[in-house]
CSV table of C-alpha atoms in Angstrom, one decimal:
chain,number,residue,atom,x,y,z
A,115,MET,CA,-18.7,51.0,-6.2
A,116,SER,CA,-20.3,49.0,-3.5
A,117,LYS,CA,-23.0,47.8,-6.1
A,118,GLU,CA,-20.5,46.7,-8.7
A,119,VAL,CA,-18.4,44.5,-6.4
A,120,LEU,CA,-21.5,42.9,-5.6
A,121,SER,CA,-22.1,42.2,-9.4
A,122,VAL,CA,-18.9,41.0,-9.9
A,123,VAL,CA,-18.9,38.5,-7.1
A,124,GLU,CA,-22.5,37.4,-8.4
A,125,ILE,CA,-21.2,37.0,-12.0
A,126,MET,CA,-18.1,35.3,-10.8
A,127,SER,CA,-19.7,32.8,-8.8
A,128,ASN,CA,-22.0,31.7,-11.5
A,129,GLU,CA,-19.8,31.2,-14.3
A,130,LYS,CA,-17.2,29.2,-12.2
A,131,GLY,CA,-19.5,27.4,-10.1
A,132,VAL,CA,-17.3,28.6,-6.6
A,133,ASP,CA,-18.5,30.0,-3.7
A,134,GLU,CA,-18.9,33.7,-3.4
A,135,GLU,CA,-16.7,33.7,-0.2
A,136,VAL,CA,-13.5,32.9,-2.4
A,137,ILE,CA,-14.4,35.8,-4.8
A,138,PHE,CA,-15.1,38.3,-2.0
A,139,GLU,CA,-11.5,37.4,-0.6
A,140,ALA,CA,-10.0,37.4,-4.1
A,141,ILE,CA,-11.2,41.2,-4.6
A,142,GLU,CA,-10.0,42.1,-0.9
A,143,THR,CA,-6.4,40.6,-1.9
A,144,ALA,CA,-6.4,42.6,-5.5
A,145,LEU,CA,-7.8,45.9,-3.4
A,146,ALA,CA,-5.1,45.4,-1.0
A,147,MET,CA,-2.4,44.9,-3.5
A,148,ALA,CA,-3.6,47.9,-5.6
A,149,THR,CA,-3.3,50.2,-2.6
A,150,ILE,CA,0.6,48.8,-1.5
A,151,LYS,CA,1.2,49.6,-5.4
A,152,ASN,CA,0.1,53.2,-5.1
A,153,HIS,CA,2.7,53.5,-1.6
A,154,ASP,CA,5.5,52.3,-4.1
A,155,ASP,CA,5.4,48.8,-1.7
A,156,LYS,CA,6.3,51.0,1.3
A,157,ILE,CA,3.0,50.0,3.3
A,158,ASP,CA,1.2,46.7,4.2
A,159,ALA,CA,-2.7,47.0,4.0
A,160,ARG,CA,-5.4,45.0,4.6
A,161,VAL,CA,-9.1,45.4,2.9
A,162,GLU,CA,-12.3,44.2,4.2
A,163,ILE,CA,-15.7,44.2,2.4
A,164,ASP,CA,-19.2,43.9,3.8
A,165,ARG,CA,-20.5,40.9,2.4
A,166,ARG,CA,-23.9,42.6,2.5
A,167,THR,CA,-23.6,45.7,1.2
A,168,GLY,CA,-20.5,45.4,-0.7
A,169,ASN,CA,-18.9,48.5,0.9
A,170,TYR,CA,-15.2,48.3,1.7
A,171,THR,CA,-12.8,49.4,4.3
A,172,THR,CA,-8.9,49.6,3.9
A,173,TYR,CA,-6.4,49.6,6.8
A,174,ARG,CA,-2.9,50.4,7.1
A,175,ARG,CA,-1.2,47.6,9.0
A,176,TRP,CA,2.2,47.2,10.9
A,177,LEU,CA,3.6,43.8,12.1
A,178,ILE,CA,4.7,44.3,16.0
A,179,ILE,CA,8.1,43.0,16.5
A,180,GLU,CA,10.2,42.9,19.7
A,181,ASP,CA,12.1,46.0,20.8
A,182,ASP,CA,15.5,44.4,20.2
A,183,MET,CA,14.6,42.8,16.8
A,184,ALA,CA,16.6,44.3,14.1
A,185,ILE,CA,14.2,45.5,11.0
A,186,GLU,CA,15.1,43.6,7.9
A,187,GLY,CA,13.4,45.5,4.6
A,188,GLU,CA,11.3,48.4,4.2
A,189,PRO,CA,10.9,50.1,7.9
A,190,GLY,CA,7.3,51.3,7.3
A,191,LEU,CA,6.0,47.4,7.4
A,192,TYR,CA,6.8,47.1,11.5
A,193,ILE,CA,6.3,48.5,14.5
A,194,ARG,CA,8.4,48.0,18.0
A,195,MET,CA,6.4,46.3,20.7
A,196,MET,CA,6.7,49.6,23.0
A,197,ASP,CA,5.2,51.7,20.5
A,198,ALA,CA,2.6,49.3,20.0
A,199,ILE,CA,1.5,48.9,23.4
A,200,ASP,CA,0.8,52.9,23.1
A,201,GLU,CA,-1.7,52.1,20.5
A,202,ASP,CA,-3.2,49.1,22.1
A,203,PRO,CA,-2.5,47.8,25.5
A,204,ASN,CA,-2.9,44.3,24.5
A,205,ALA,CA,-0.5,44.2,21.6
A,206,GLN,CA,1.5,41.1,21.4
A,207,PRO,CA,4.9,40.4,19.0
A,208,ASP,CA,3.7,38.8,15.7
A,209,ASN,CA,0.2,40.3,15.8
A,210,TYR,CA,-0.6,43.6,13.6
A,211,ILE,CA,-1.7,47.1,14.4
A,212,GLU,CA,-4.2,48.7,12.1
A,213,GLU,CA,-5.2,52.3,11.3
A,214,GLU,CA,-7.9,52.7,8.5
A,215,ILE,CA,-7.0,54.9,5.5
A,216,GLU,CA,-8.7,56.4,2.4
A,217,SER,CA,-9.8,53.6,0.2
A,218,ILE,CA,-9.1,53.5,-3.4
A,219,GLY,CA,-11.7,53.3,-6.0
A,220,PHE,CA,-12.6,50.1,-7.2
A,221,GLY,CA,-12.7,51.0,-10.7
A,222,ARG,CA,-9.2,52.4,-10.3
A,223,ILE,CA,-7.7,48.8,-9.4
A,224,GLY,CA,-5.1,48.0,-12.2
A,225,ALA,CA,-7.2,45.7,-14.3
A,226,GLN,CA,-4.5,43.0,-14.7
A,227,THR,CA,-4.0,42.9,-11.3
A,228,ALA,CA,-7.2,42.0,-9.9
A,229,LYS,CA,-8.1,39.6,-13.1
A,230,GLN,CA,-5.0,37.8,-12.1
A,231,VAL,CA,-5.8,37.4,-8.3
A,232,ILE,CA,-9.2,36.4,-8.9
A,233,ILE,CA,-8.2,33.8,-11.5
A,234,GLN,CA,-5.6,32.6,-9.5
A,235,LYS,CA,-8.3,32.1,-6.4
A,236,VAL,CA,-10.9,30.9,-8.4
A,237,ARG,CA,-8.4,28.2,-9.9
A,238,GLU,CA,-7.5,27.3,-6.2
A,239,ALA,CA,-11.1,26.5,-5.4
A,240,GLU,CA,-11.7,24.8,-8.6
A,241,ARG,CA,-8.9,22.6,-7.9
A,242,LYS,CA,-9.9,21.8,-4.3
A,243,LYS,CA,-13.6,21.4,-5.2
A,244,VAL,CA,-12.5,18.5,-8.1
A,245,VAL,CA,-10.2,17.1,-5.1
A,246,GLU,CA,-13.4,16.8,-2.7
A,247,GLU,CA,-15.4,15.7,-5.5
A,248,TYR,CA,-13.0,12.9,-6.7
A,249,SER,CA,-11.4,11.5,-3.5
A,250,ALA,CA,-15.0,10.3,-2.5
A,251,ARG,CA,-15.0,8.6,-5.7
A,252,VAL,CA,-11.3,6.6,-5.3
A,253,GLY,CA,-11.9,3.0,-5.5
A,254,ASN,CA,-14.5,3.4,-8.3
A,255,ILE,CA,-14.2,2.3,-12.1
A,256,LEU,CA,-15.2,5.7,-14.3
A,257,THR,CA,-15.1,6.6,-17.8
A,258,GLY,CA,-13.6,9.0,-19.4
A,259,GLN,CA,-12.9,10.3,-23.2
A,260,VAL,CA,-9.4,9.7,-24.6
A,261,LYS,CA,-7.9,13.5,-24.6
A,262,ARG,CA,-4.4,12.7,-25.9
A,263,ILE,CA,-1.7,10.6,-25.5
A,264,ASP,CA,1.6,11.5,-24.0
A,265,ARG,CA,4.4,9.1,-24.3
A,266,GLY,CA,2.2,6.1,-24.1
A,267,ASP,CA,0.6,7.4,-20.9
A,268,VAL,CA,-3.5,8.0,-21.8
A,269,ILE,CA,-4.8,11.3,-20.9
A,270,LEU,CA,-8.7,11.0,-20.3
A,271,ASP,CA,-11.4,14.1,-20.3
A,272,MET,CA,-13.6,13.6,-17.2
A,273,GLY,CA,-15.7,16.3,-18.2
A,274,ASP,CA,-15.8,19.8,-16.4
A,275,ASN,CA,-12.5,20.4,-17.6
A,276,VAL,CA,-11.3,17.5,-15.3
A,277,ASP,CA,-8.4,15.2,-16.6
A,278,ALA,CA,-7.3,12.2,-15.5
A,279,ILE,CA,-4.1,10.0,-16.5
A,280,ILE,CA,-3.6,6.2,-17.2
A,281,PRO,CA,0.0,5.7,-16.9
A,282,ARG,CA,1.5,3.4,-19.9
A,283,SER,CA,2.5,1.5,-17.1
A,284,GLU,CA,-1.3,0.5,-15.8
A,285,LEU,CA,-2.7,-0.3,-19.4
A,286,VAL,CA,-4.0,-3.9,-20.1
A,287,GLY,CA,-0.9,-5.5,-22.3
A,288,ARG,CA,-0.8,-3.9,-25.6
A,289,GLU,CA,-3.9,-2.1,-25.7
A,290,SER,CA,-4.2,1.1,-27.6
A,291,PHE,CA,-6.4,4.0,-27.8
A,292,ARG,CA,-7.5,6.4,-30.1
A,293,MET,CA,-9.0,10.2,-29.7
A,294,GLY,CA,-12.3,10.3,-28.6
A,295,ASP,CA,-12.5,6.8,-27.3
A,296,HIS,CA,-14.4,5.9,-24.1
A,297,VAL,CA,-12.1,4.1,-21.6
A,298,ARG,CA,-12.7,2.8,-18.3
A,299,ALA,CA,-10.5,2.8,-15.8
A,300,TYR,CA,-10.3,2.2,-11.8
A,301,LEU,CA,-9.7,5.4,-9.7
A,302,LYS,CA,-6.5,5.0,-7.4
A,303,GLU,CA,-5.6,8.2,-6.5
A,304,VAL,CA,-6.5,11.9,-6.1
A,305,MET,CA,-3.6,14.5,-5.6
A,306,TYR,CA,-3.8,18.4,-5.2
A,307,ARG,CA,-1.2,19.7,-7.5
A,308,PRO,CA,-0.6,23.5,-8.2
A,309,ARG,CA,-1.3,23.2,-11.6
A,310,GLY,CA,-4.2,21.3,-10.9
A,311,ALA,CA,-6.1,18.3,-9.4
A,312,GLN,CA,-4.3,15.0,-11.0
A,313,LEU,CA,-6.7,11.9,-11.0
A,314,PHE,CA,-4.5,8.4,-11.4
A,315,MET,CA,-6.5,5.8,-12.9
A,316,SER,CA,-5.2,2.3,-13.5
A,317,ARG,CA,-6.4,-0.7,-15.9
A,318,ALA,CA,-4.0,-3.2,-14.6
A,319,CYS,CA,-4.4,-3.6,-11.2
A,320,LYS,CA,-6.5,-6.2,-9.6
A,321,GLU,CA,-9.3,-4.0,-8.1
A,322,MET,CA,-10.1,-3.1,-11.4
A,323,LEU,CA,-11.0,-7.1,-12.1
A,324,ILE,CA,-13.0,-6.7,-9.1
A,325,GLY,CA,-14.9,-3.7,-10.0
A,326,LEU,CA,-16.1,-5.1,-13.2
A,327,PHE,CA,-17.2,-8.0,-11.6
A,328,LYS,CA,-19.2,-6.1,-9.5
A,329,ILE,CA,-20.6,-4.1,-12.6
A,330,GLU,CA,-21.6,-7.3,-14.2
A,331,VAL,CA,-22.9,-9.5,-11.5
A,332,PRO,CA,-25.6,-7.8,-9.7
A,333,GLU,CA,-25.2,-10.6,-6.7
A,334,ILE,CA,-21.9,-9.1,-5.7
A,335,GLY,CA,-23.3,-5.6,-5.3
A,336,ASP,CA,-26.5,-7.0,-3.7
A,337,ASP,CA,-23.9,-8.9,-1.0
A,338,LEU,CA,-25.2,-12.1,-2.0
A,339,ILE,CA,-21.6,-13.2,-3.4
A,340,ASP,CA,-18.4,-11.7,-1.7
A,341,VAL,CA,-15.2,-11.1,-3.8
A,342,MET,CA,-12.6,-13.1,-1.6
A,343,ALA,CA,-9.5,-12.4,-3.5
A,344,ALA,CA,-8.2,-11.8,-7.0
A,345,ALA,CA,-4.6,-12.2,-8.8
A,346,ARG,CA,-3.3,-10.9,-12.2
A,347,ASP,CA,-0.9,-11.5,-15.2
A,348,VAL,CA,-2.1,-8.5,-16.6
A,349,GLY,CA,-3.0,-9.2,-19.8
A,350,PHE,CA,-3.0,-12.8,-20.0
A,351,ARG,CA,-4.8,-14.6,-17.4
A,352,ALA,CA,-6.3,-13.9,-14.3
A,353,LYS,CA,-7.8,-15.8,-11.0
A,354,ILE,CA,-10.7,-14.6,-8.9
A,355,ALA,CA,-12.2,-16.2,-5.8
A,356,VAL,CA,-15.5,-15.9,-4.7
A,357,ARG,CA,-18.1,-17.5,-2.3
A,358,ALA,CA,-21.9,-17.3,-1.9
A,359,ASN,CA,-23.7,-15.8,1.4
A,360,ASP,CA,-26.8,-17.7,0.3
A,361,PRO,CA,-26.0,-21.9,0.5
A,362,ARG,CA,-28.6,-21.9,-2.5
A,363,LEU,CA,-26.5,-19.8,-4.8
A,364,ASP,CA,-23.9,-21.2,-7.4
A,365,PRO,CA,-21.5,-18.3,-6.9
A,366,ILE,CA,-19.2,-19.8,-9.8
A,367,GLY,CA,-22.2,-20.1,-12.3
A,368,ALA,CA,-23.5,-16.7,-11.2
A,369,CYS,CA,-20.1,-14.9,-12.4
A,370,VAL,CA,-19.6,-16.9,-15.5
A,371,GLY,CA,-23.5,-15.8,-16.3
A,372,MET,CA,-25.7,-17.3,-19.0
A,373,ARG,CA,-23.7,-19.0,-21.9
A,374,GLY,CA,-20.6,-17.1,-20.3
A,375,GLY,CA,-22.1,-13.6,-20.7
A,376,ARG,CA,-21.0,-12.1,-17.8
A,377,VAL,CA,-17.2,-13.4,-17.6
A,378,GLN,CA,-17.0,-12.6,-21.4
A,379,ALA,CA,-18.1,-9.0,-20.8
A,380,VAL,CA,-15.1,-8.7,-18.4
A,381,THR,CA,-12.8,-10.4,-20.8
A,382,ASN,CA,-13.7,-8.2,-23.6
A,383,GLU,CA,-13.2,-5.1,-21.5
A,384,LEU,CA,-9.4,-6.5,-20.5
A,385,ASN,CA,-8.5,-7.1,-23.8
A,386,GLY,CA,-8.9,-10.7,-23.9
A,387,GLU,CA,-7.7,-11.4,-20.7
A,388,ARG,CA,-8.5,-15.2,-19.3
A,389,ILE,CA,-10.1,-15.2,-16.3
A,390,ASP,CA,-10.5,-18.5,-13.9
A,391,ILE,CA,-13.1,-18.2,-11.3
A,392,ILE,CA,-12.3,-19.8,-8.1
A,393,GLN,CA,-14.8,-21.2,-5.2
A,394,TRP,CA,-13.2,-19.8,-2.2
A,395,ASP,CA,-12.8,-22.3,0.9
A,396,PRO,CA,-12.3,-21.8,4.7
A,397,ASN,CA,-9.8,-24.4,4.6
A,398,ASP,CA,-6.5,-23.4,3.1
A,399,ALA,CA,-5.8,-26.6,1.5
A,400,GLN,CA,-9.1,-27.2,0.0
A,401,PHE,CA,-8.6,-23.8,-1.5
A,402,VAL,CA,-5.2,-24.0,-3.0
A,403,ILE,CA,-6.7,-26.9,-4.5
A,404,ASN,CA,-9.5,-25.0,-5.9
A,405,ALA,CA,-7.0,-22.3,-7.1
A,406,MET,CA,-4.6,-24.8,-8.9
A,407,ALA,CA,-7.6,-25.7,-11.5
A,408,PRO,CA,-7.5,-26.8,-14.4
A,409,ALA,CA,-5.0,-29.2,-12.7
A,410,GLU,CA,-5.8,-32.0,-10.2
A,411,ILE,CA,-3.9,-32.3,-7.1
A,412,THR,CA,-3.4,-35.9,-5.8
A,413,SER,CA,-1.9,-35.0,-2.7
A,414,ILE,CA,-0.7,-31.9,-0.5
A,415,MET,CA,1.6,-31.5,2.2
A,416,VAL,CA,1.2,-28.4,4.5
A,417,ASP,CA,3.9,-26.9,6.6
A,418,GLU,CA,2.1,-23.9,8.5
A,419,ASP,CA,5.4,-22.7,10.2
A,420,ARG,CA,6.9,-22.0,6.9
A,421,HIS,CA,3.6,-21.1,5.3
A,422,GLU,CA,4.1,-23.2,2.4
A,423,MET,CA,2.5,-26.2,0.7
A,424,ASP,CA,3.7,-29.0,-1.4
A,425,LEU,CA,1.7,-30.0,-4.3
A,426,ALA,CA,1.5,-33.6,-6.3
A,427,VAL,CA,-0.2,-33.9,-9.5
A,428,GLU,CA,0.1,-36.9,-12.1
A,429,ASP,CA,3.3,-36.7,-14.1
A,430,ASP,CA,1.5,-35.7,-17.2
A,431,GLN,CA,-0.3,-32.9,-15.4
A,432,LEU,CA,2.8,-31.2,-14.1
A,433,SER,CA,3.4,-28.8,-17.2
A,434,MET,CA,-0.5,-27.8,-16.9
A,435,ALA,CA,0.0,-27.4,-13.1
A,436,ILE,CA,3.1,-25.1,-13.5
A,437,GLY,CA,1.5,-23.2,-16.4
A,438,LYS,CA,3.3,-21.2,-19.2
A,439,GLY,CA,6.5,-19.6,-17.8
A,440,GLY,CA,4.8,-20.7,-14.1
A,441,GLN,CA,1.9,-18.5,-14.7
A,442,ASN,CA,-0.8,-20.9,-13.5
A,443,ILE,CA,1.3,-21.8,-10.0
A,444,ARG,CA,2.2,-18.0,-9.5
A,445,LEU,CA,-1.4,-17.1,-9.7
A,446,ALA,CA,-2.5,-19.4,-7.3
A,447,SER,CA,-0.1,-18.6,-4.9
A,448,GLU,CA,-0.9,-15.1,-4.9
A,449,LEU,CA,-4.5,-15.7,-4.8
A,450,THR,CA,-4.6,-18.0,-1.7
A,451,GLY,CA,-1.5,-16.0,0.1
A,452,TRP,CA,0.6,-19.4,0.5
A,453,GLU,CA,4.0,-20.2,-0.9
A,454,LEU,CA,3.3,-23.1,-3.4
A,455,ASN,CA,5.7,-25.9,-4.7
A,456,VAL,CA,4.0,-28.1,-7.5
A,457,MET,CA,6.0,-31.4,-8.3
A,458,SER,CA,5.0,-34.8,-10.0
A,459,LYS,CA,3.6,-37.4,-7.6
A,460,THR,CA,6.5,-39.7,-8.3
A,461,VAL,CA,8.7,-37.0,-6.8
A,462,MET,CA,6.3,-35.9,-3.9
A,463,GLU,CA,6.7,-39.9,-3.0
A,464,GLU,CA,10.4,-39.7,-2.8
A,465,LYS,CA,11.1,-36.5,-1.2
A,466,HIS,CA,8.3,-37.9,1.7
A,467,ASN,CA,10.1,-41.1,2.1
A,468,SER,CA,13.3,-39.3,2.2
A,469,GLU,CA,12.1,-37.2,4.7
A,470,ALA,CA,10.2,-39.7,6.7
A,471,SER,CA,13.6,-41.7,6.8
A,472,ASN,CA,15.6,-38.6,7.8
A,473,GLN,CA,13.1,-38.3,10.7
A,474,VAL,CA,13.2,-42.3,11.7
A,475,GLU,CA,17.4,-41.6,11.8
A,476,LYS,CA,16.9,-38.4,13.8
A,477,PHE,CA,14.4,-40.9,16.6
A,478,VAL,CA,16.4,-43.6,16.1
A,479,GLY,CA,19.7,-41.4,17.6
A,480,ALA,CA,18.1,-39.1,20.0
A,481,LEU,CA,15.7,-41.3,21.7
A,482,GLU,CA,18.0,-44.4,21.5
A,483,VAL,CA,15.2,-46.8,20.3
A,484,ASP,CA,15.0,-49.2,17.3
A,485,GLU,CA,14.1,-48.7,13.9
A,486,ASP,CA,10.4,-50.0,13.9
A,487,LEU,CA,9.5,-47.9,16.7
A,488,ALA,CA,10.8,-44.7,15.4
A,489,GLN,CA,9.0,-45.8,12.2
A,490,LEU,CA,5.7,-46.1,14.1
A,491,LEU,CA,6.5,-42.5,15.5
A,492,VAL,CA,6.7,-40.9,12.3
A,493,ASP,CA,3.8,-42.8,10.6
A,494,GLU,CA,2.0,-41.6,13.8
A,495,GLY,CA,2.7,-38.2,12.8
A,496,PHE,CA,5.4,-37.0,15.1
A,497,THR,CA,7.8,-34.9,13.2
A,498,SER,CA,10.2,-33.8,16.1
A,499,ILE,CA,11.8,-34.6,19.3
A,500,GLU,CA,9.7,-31.5,20.9
A,501,GLU,CA,6.5,-33.1,20.1
A,502,VAL,CA,7.6,-36.6,21.5
A,503,ALA,CA,8.7,-34.5,24.8
A,504,TYR,CA,5.4,-32.5,25.4
A,505,VAL,CA,2.4,-34.1,23.4
A,506,PRO,CA,-0.2,-35.1,25.9
A,507,THR,CA,0.3,-38.7,27.5
A,508,ALA,CA,-3.2,-39.4,26.9
A,509,GLU,CA,-2.7,-39.0,23.1
A,510,MET,CA,0.2,-41.2,22.7
A,511,LEU,CA,-1.8,-43.7,24.7
A,512,GLU,CA,-3.9,-44.3,21.7
A,513,ILE,CA,-1.0,-45.5,19.8
A,514,ASP,CA,-1.5,-49.2,19.3
A,515,GLY,CA,1.1,-51.3,21.4
A,516,PHE,CA,1.9,-48.2,23.7
A,517,ASP,CA,1.2,-48.6,27.6
A,518,GLU,CA,2.0,-45.6,30.2
A,519,ASP,CA,5.4,-47.2,30.7
A,520,LEU,CA,6.8,-46.9,27.3
A,521,VAL,CA,5.2,-43.5,26.8
A,522,ASN,CA,6.6,-42.2,29.9
A,523,GLU,CA,10.1,-43.6,29.1
A,524,LEU,CA,9.8,-41.9,25.5
A,525,LYS,CA,8.7,-38.7,26.7
A,526,GLN,CA,11.9,-38.7,29.4
A,527,ARG,CA,14.4,-39.6,26.6
A,528,ALA,CA,13.1,-37.0,24.6
A,529,LYS,CA,13.0,-34.4,27.4
A,530,ASP,CA,17.0,-35.5,28.1
A,531,ALA,CA,18.0,-35.2,24.5
A,532,LEU,CA,16.3,-31.7,24.2
A,533,LEU,CA,18.4,-30.6,27.1
A,534,THR,CA,21.5,-32.4,25.7
A,535,GLN,CA,21.0,-30.2,22.7
A,536,ALA,CA,20.6,-27.2,24.5
A,537,ILE,CA,23.8,-27.2,26.3
A,538,VAL,CA,25.6,-28.2,23.2
A,539,ARG,CA,24.2,-25.0,21.4
A,540,GLU,CA,25.2,-22.9,24.7
A,541,GLU,CA,28.8,-24.1,24.5
A,542,LYS,CA,29.1,-23.1,20.8
A,543,THR,CA,27.4,-19.9,21.8
A,544,VAL,CA,30.1,-19.2,24.3
A,545,LEU,CA,32.8,-20.2,22.1
A,546,ALA,CA,31.6,-18.0,18.9
A,547,GLU,CA,33.8,-15.6,17.6
A,548,PRO,CA,33.2,-13.2,14.6
A,549,ALA,CA,35.9,-13.7,11.7
A,550,ASP,CA,38.0,-11.1,10.9
A,551,ASP,CA,36.2,-10.0,7.7
A,552,LEU,CA,32.9,-9.7,9.8
A,553,LEU,CA,34.6,-7.4,12.3
A,554,ALA,CA,36.4,-5.2,9.2
A,555,LEU,CA,33.1,-4.6,7.7
A,556,GLU,CA,32.4,-0.6,7.6
A,557,GLY,CA,29.8,-0.1,9.7
A,558,MET,CA,30.0,-3.1,12.1
A,559,THR,CA,30.5,-2.7,15.7
A,560,ASP,CA,32.3,-5.2,18.0
A,561,ASP,CA,29.4,-5.7,20.3
A,562,MET,CA,27.4,-6.2,17.1
A,563,ALA,CA,29.6,-8.9,15.5
A,564,LYS,CA,29.5,-10.9,18.9
A,565,GLN,CA,25.7,-10.7,18.8
A,566,LEU,CA,25.6,-12.0,15.2
A,567,ALA,CA,28.1,-14.7,16.0
A,568,ILE,CA,26.6,-15.9,18.9
A,569,ASN,CA,23.4,-16.5,16.5
A,570,GLY,CA,25.6,-18.4,14.3
A,571,VAL,CA,26.4,-15.2,11.9
A,572,LEU,CA,30.2,-15.5,12.0
A,573,THR,CA,31.7,-14.3,8.5
A,574,GLN,CA,30.9,-11.5,6.1
A,575,GLU,CA,29.3,-14.4,3.8
A,576,ASP,CA,27.1,-15.4,6.5
A,577,LEU,CA,25.8,-11.7,6.9
A,578,ALA,CA,25.5,-11.5,3.0
A,579,GLU,CA,22.9,-14.2,3.0
A,580,LEU,CA,20.6,-12.9,5.5
A,581,GLY,CA,17.8,-10.9,4.6
A,582,THR,CA,16.7,-7.6,6.2
A,583,ASP,CA,14.1,-9.0,8.9
A,584,GLU,CA,16.3,-11.7,9.7
A,585,LEU,CA,19.2,-9.4,10.6
A,586,LEU,CA,16.8,-7.0,12.4
A,587,ASP,CA,15.6,-9.9,14.7
A,588,LEU,CA,19.5,-10.2,15.4
A,589,VAL,CA,20.7,-6.8,16.2
A,590,ASP,CA,19.0,-3.5,17.2
A,591,LEU,CA,19.4,-1.6,13.9
A,592,ASP,CA,16.7,0.4,11.9
A,593,ALA,CA,15.5,-1.1,8.7
A,594,ASP,CA,17.3,1.5,6.2
A,595,ALA,CA,20.7,0.9,8.1
A,596,ALA,CA,20.2,-3.2,8.3
A,597,ALA,CA,19.9,-3.2,4.3
A,598,ALA,CA,22.6,-0.8,3.9
A,599,LEU,CA,24.9,-3.3,6.0
A,600,ILE,CA,23.8,-6.4,4.1
A,601,MET,CA,24.5,-4.7,0.6
A,602,LYS,CA,28.1,-3.6,1.8
A,603,ALA,CA,28.5,-7.6,2.9
A,604,ARG,CA,27.4,-8.5,-0.4
A,605,ALA,CA,29.9,-6.1,-2.5
A,606,PRO,CA,32.2,-8.9,-3.5
A,607,TRP,CA,29.3,-10.7,-5.2
A,608,PHE,CA,29.0,-7.7,-7.7
A,609,GLU,CA,32.7,-7.2,-8.3
């Protein structure tokens, strides 16, 4: 029997390509189950196989329980602590007491039971092996053969009985495949499932685009060129930003290739998706200008606090800058990470003049100066009372016509204006009272409503207009509770 055990282990291990230890454990489980069935399921058993000789020993075992614990199920499976100590002075609850019993013959095991246990163990080992193998390949582009189409999802045969799925939402546009087609896709995730490891792949993610360029452009794989960012309108258009680590190298030319061969290969793989290759720049404004190609930007205004840029183009280029359905501006915004607002040169000038005019009025009122002096401050780049109050004196003295007395007077007036504004805000805060509809809102407390009122949120409508992050900045709530409260405030919008 020992030779038969070793023979089965060797054959199964070679056939299934799994470790011999997995087969040994499967046979031990099968022998133990057969032993238990021979005793009408009234005992628990454990089998131990000698890995060298194939000989095996069978043990009956009892689970040790506390003396006062009620026994549920078959009494022959348990032993109380006071009895276990007689057998083993070191016995502890939840451990086992064992006694060797006669082993059943290997050939007498129920064939079906042994087969099922071994197959189950082998399958589990195969699944774990697949997970381990493919987890190391997450982030790579792999090729599989179309096995079937399931409600729009493409199932790929990756070889060695491994399947992968490309969900319909991760395909490029309206592309379709037939049985037997070879398909390349980006491996996003590997999950262990009871019925087998599941490989999730995508052709619609921006990583797929970047991966294809790494394949087609050797300079990227050699770290001579870096891909800094990518954005896709899947199936229609994409933008990819690159930079060269060698100043002698043209990153855009390298990615385009001779006669456009490299970029065309990527376009063909992505079902005709148009690709703009952008020169990355460390200067955010210049990077945005590059990303807006082919539209030419005539002027740009940067708002770092709001992380926005206003872009101006010639009137006849406005539609090109925006793109069909806003495609060009949307991709440029995603590529650069900035919120972009594009407008005609005429509108930009009107907006700039309007903002400058408003700023002049603010300086005239707050600093009690004439329009000419206020206009001069605006022209010099001052945008707030705070800047006038706290910009270093030496910088203001560089303005033509400014002397020390004038600068000191302006800075003092600015500080006085800021103090006055603070006092007014404090008075409003003290007098602020939440409206009845805010107090009556489900989930709202008096303290919370008062805190919101202090910050200018007085009514249910005011609360409804907040975002979750804004609400979390004002009151102590978790994100889910804050979102739920805002949705209750917005309920009248949907009625």
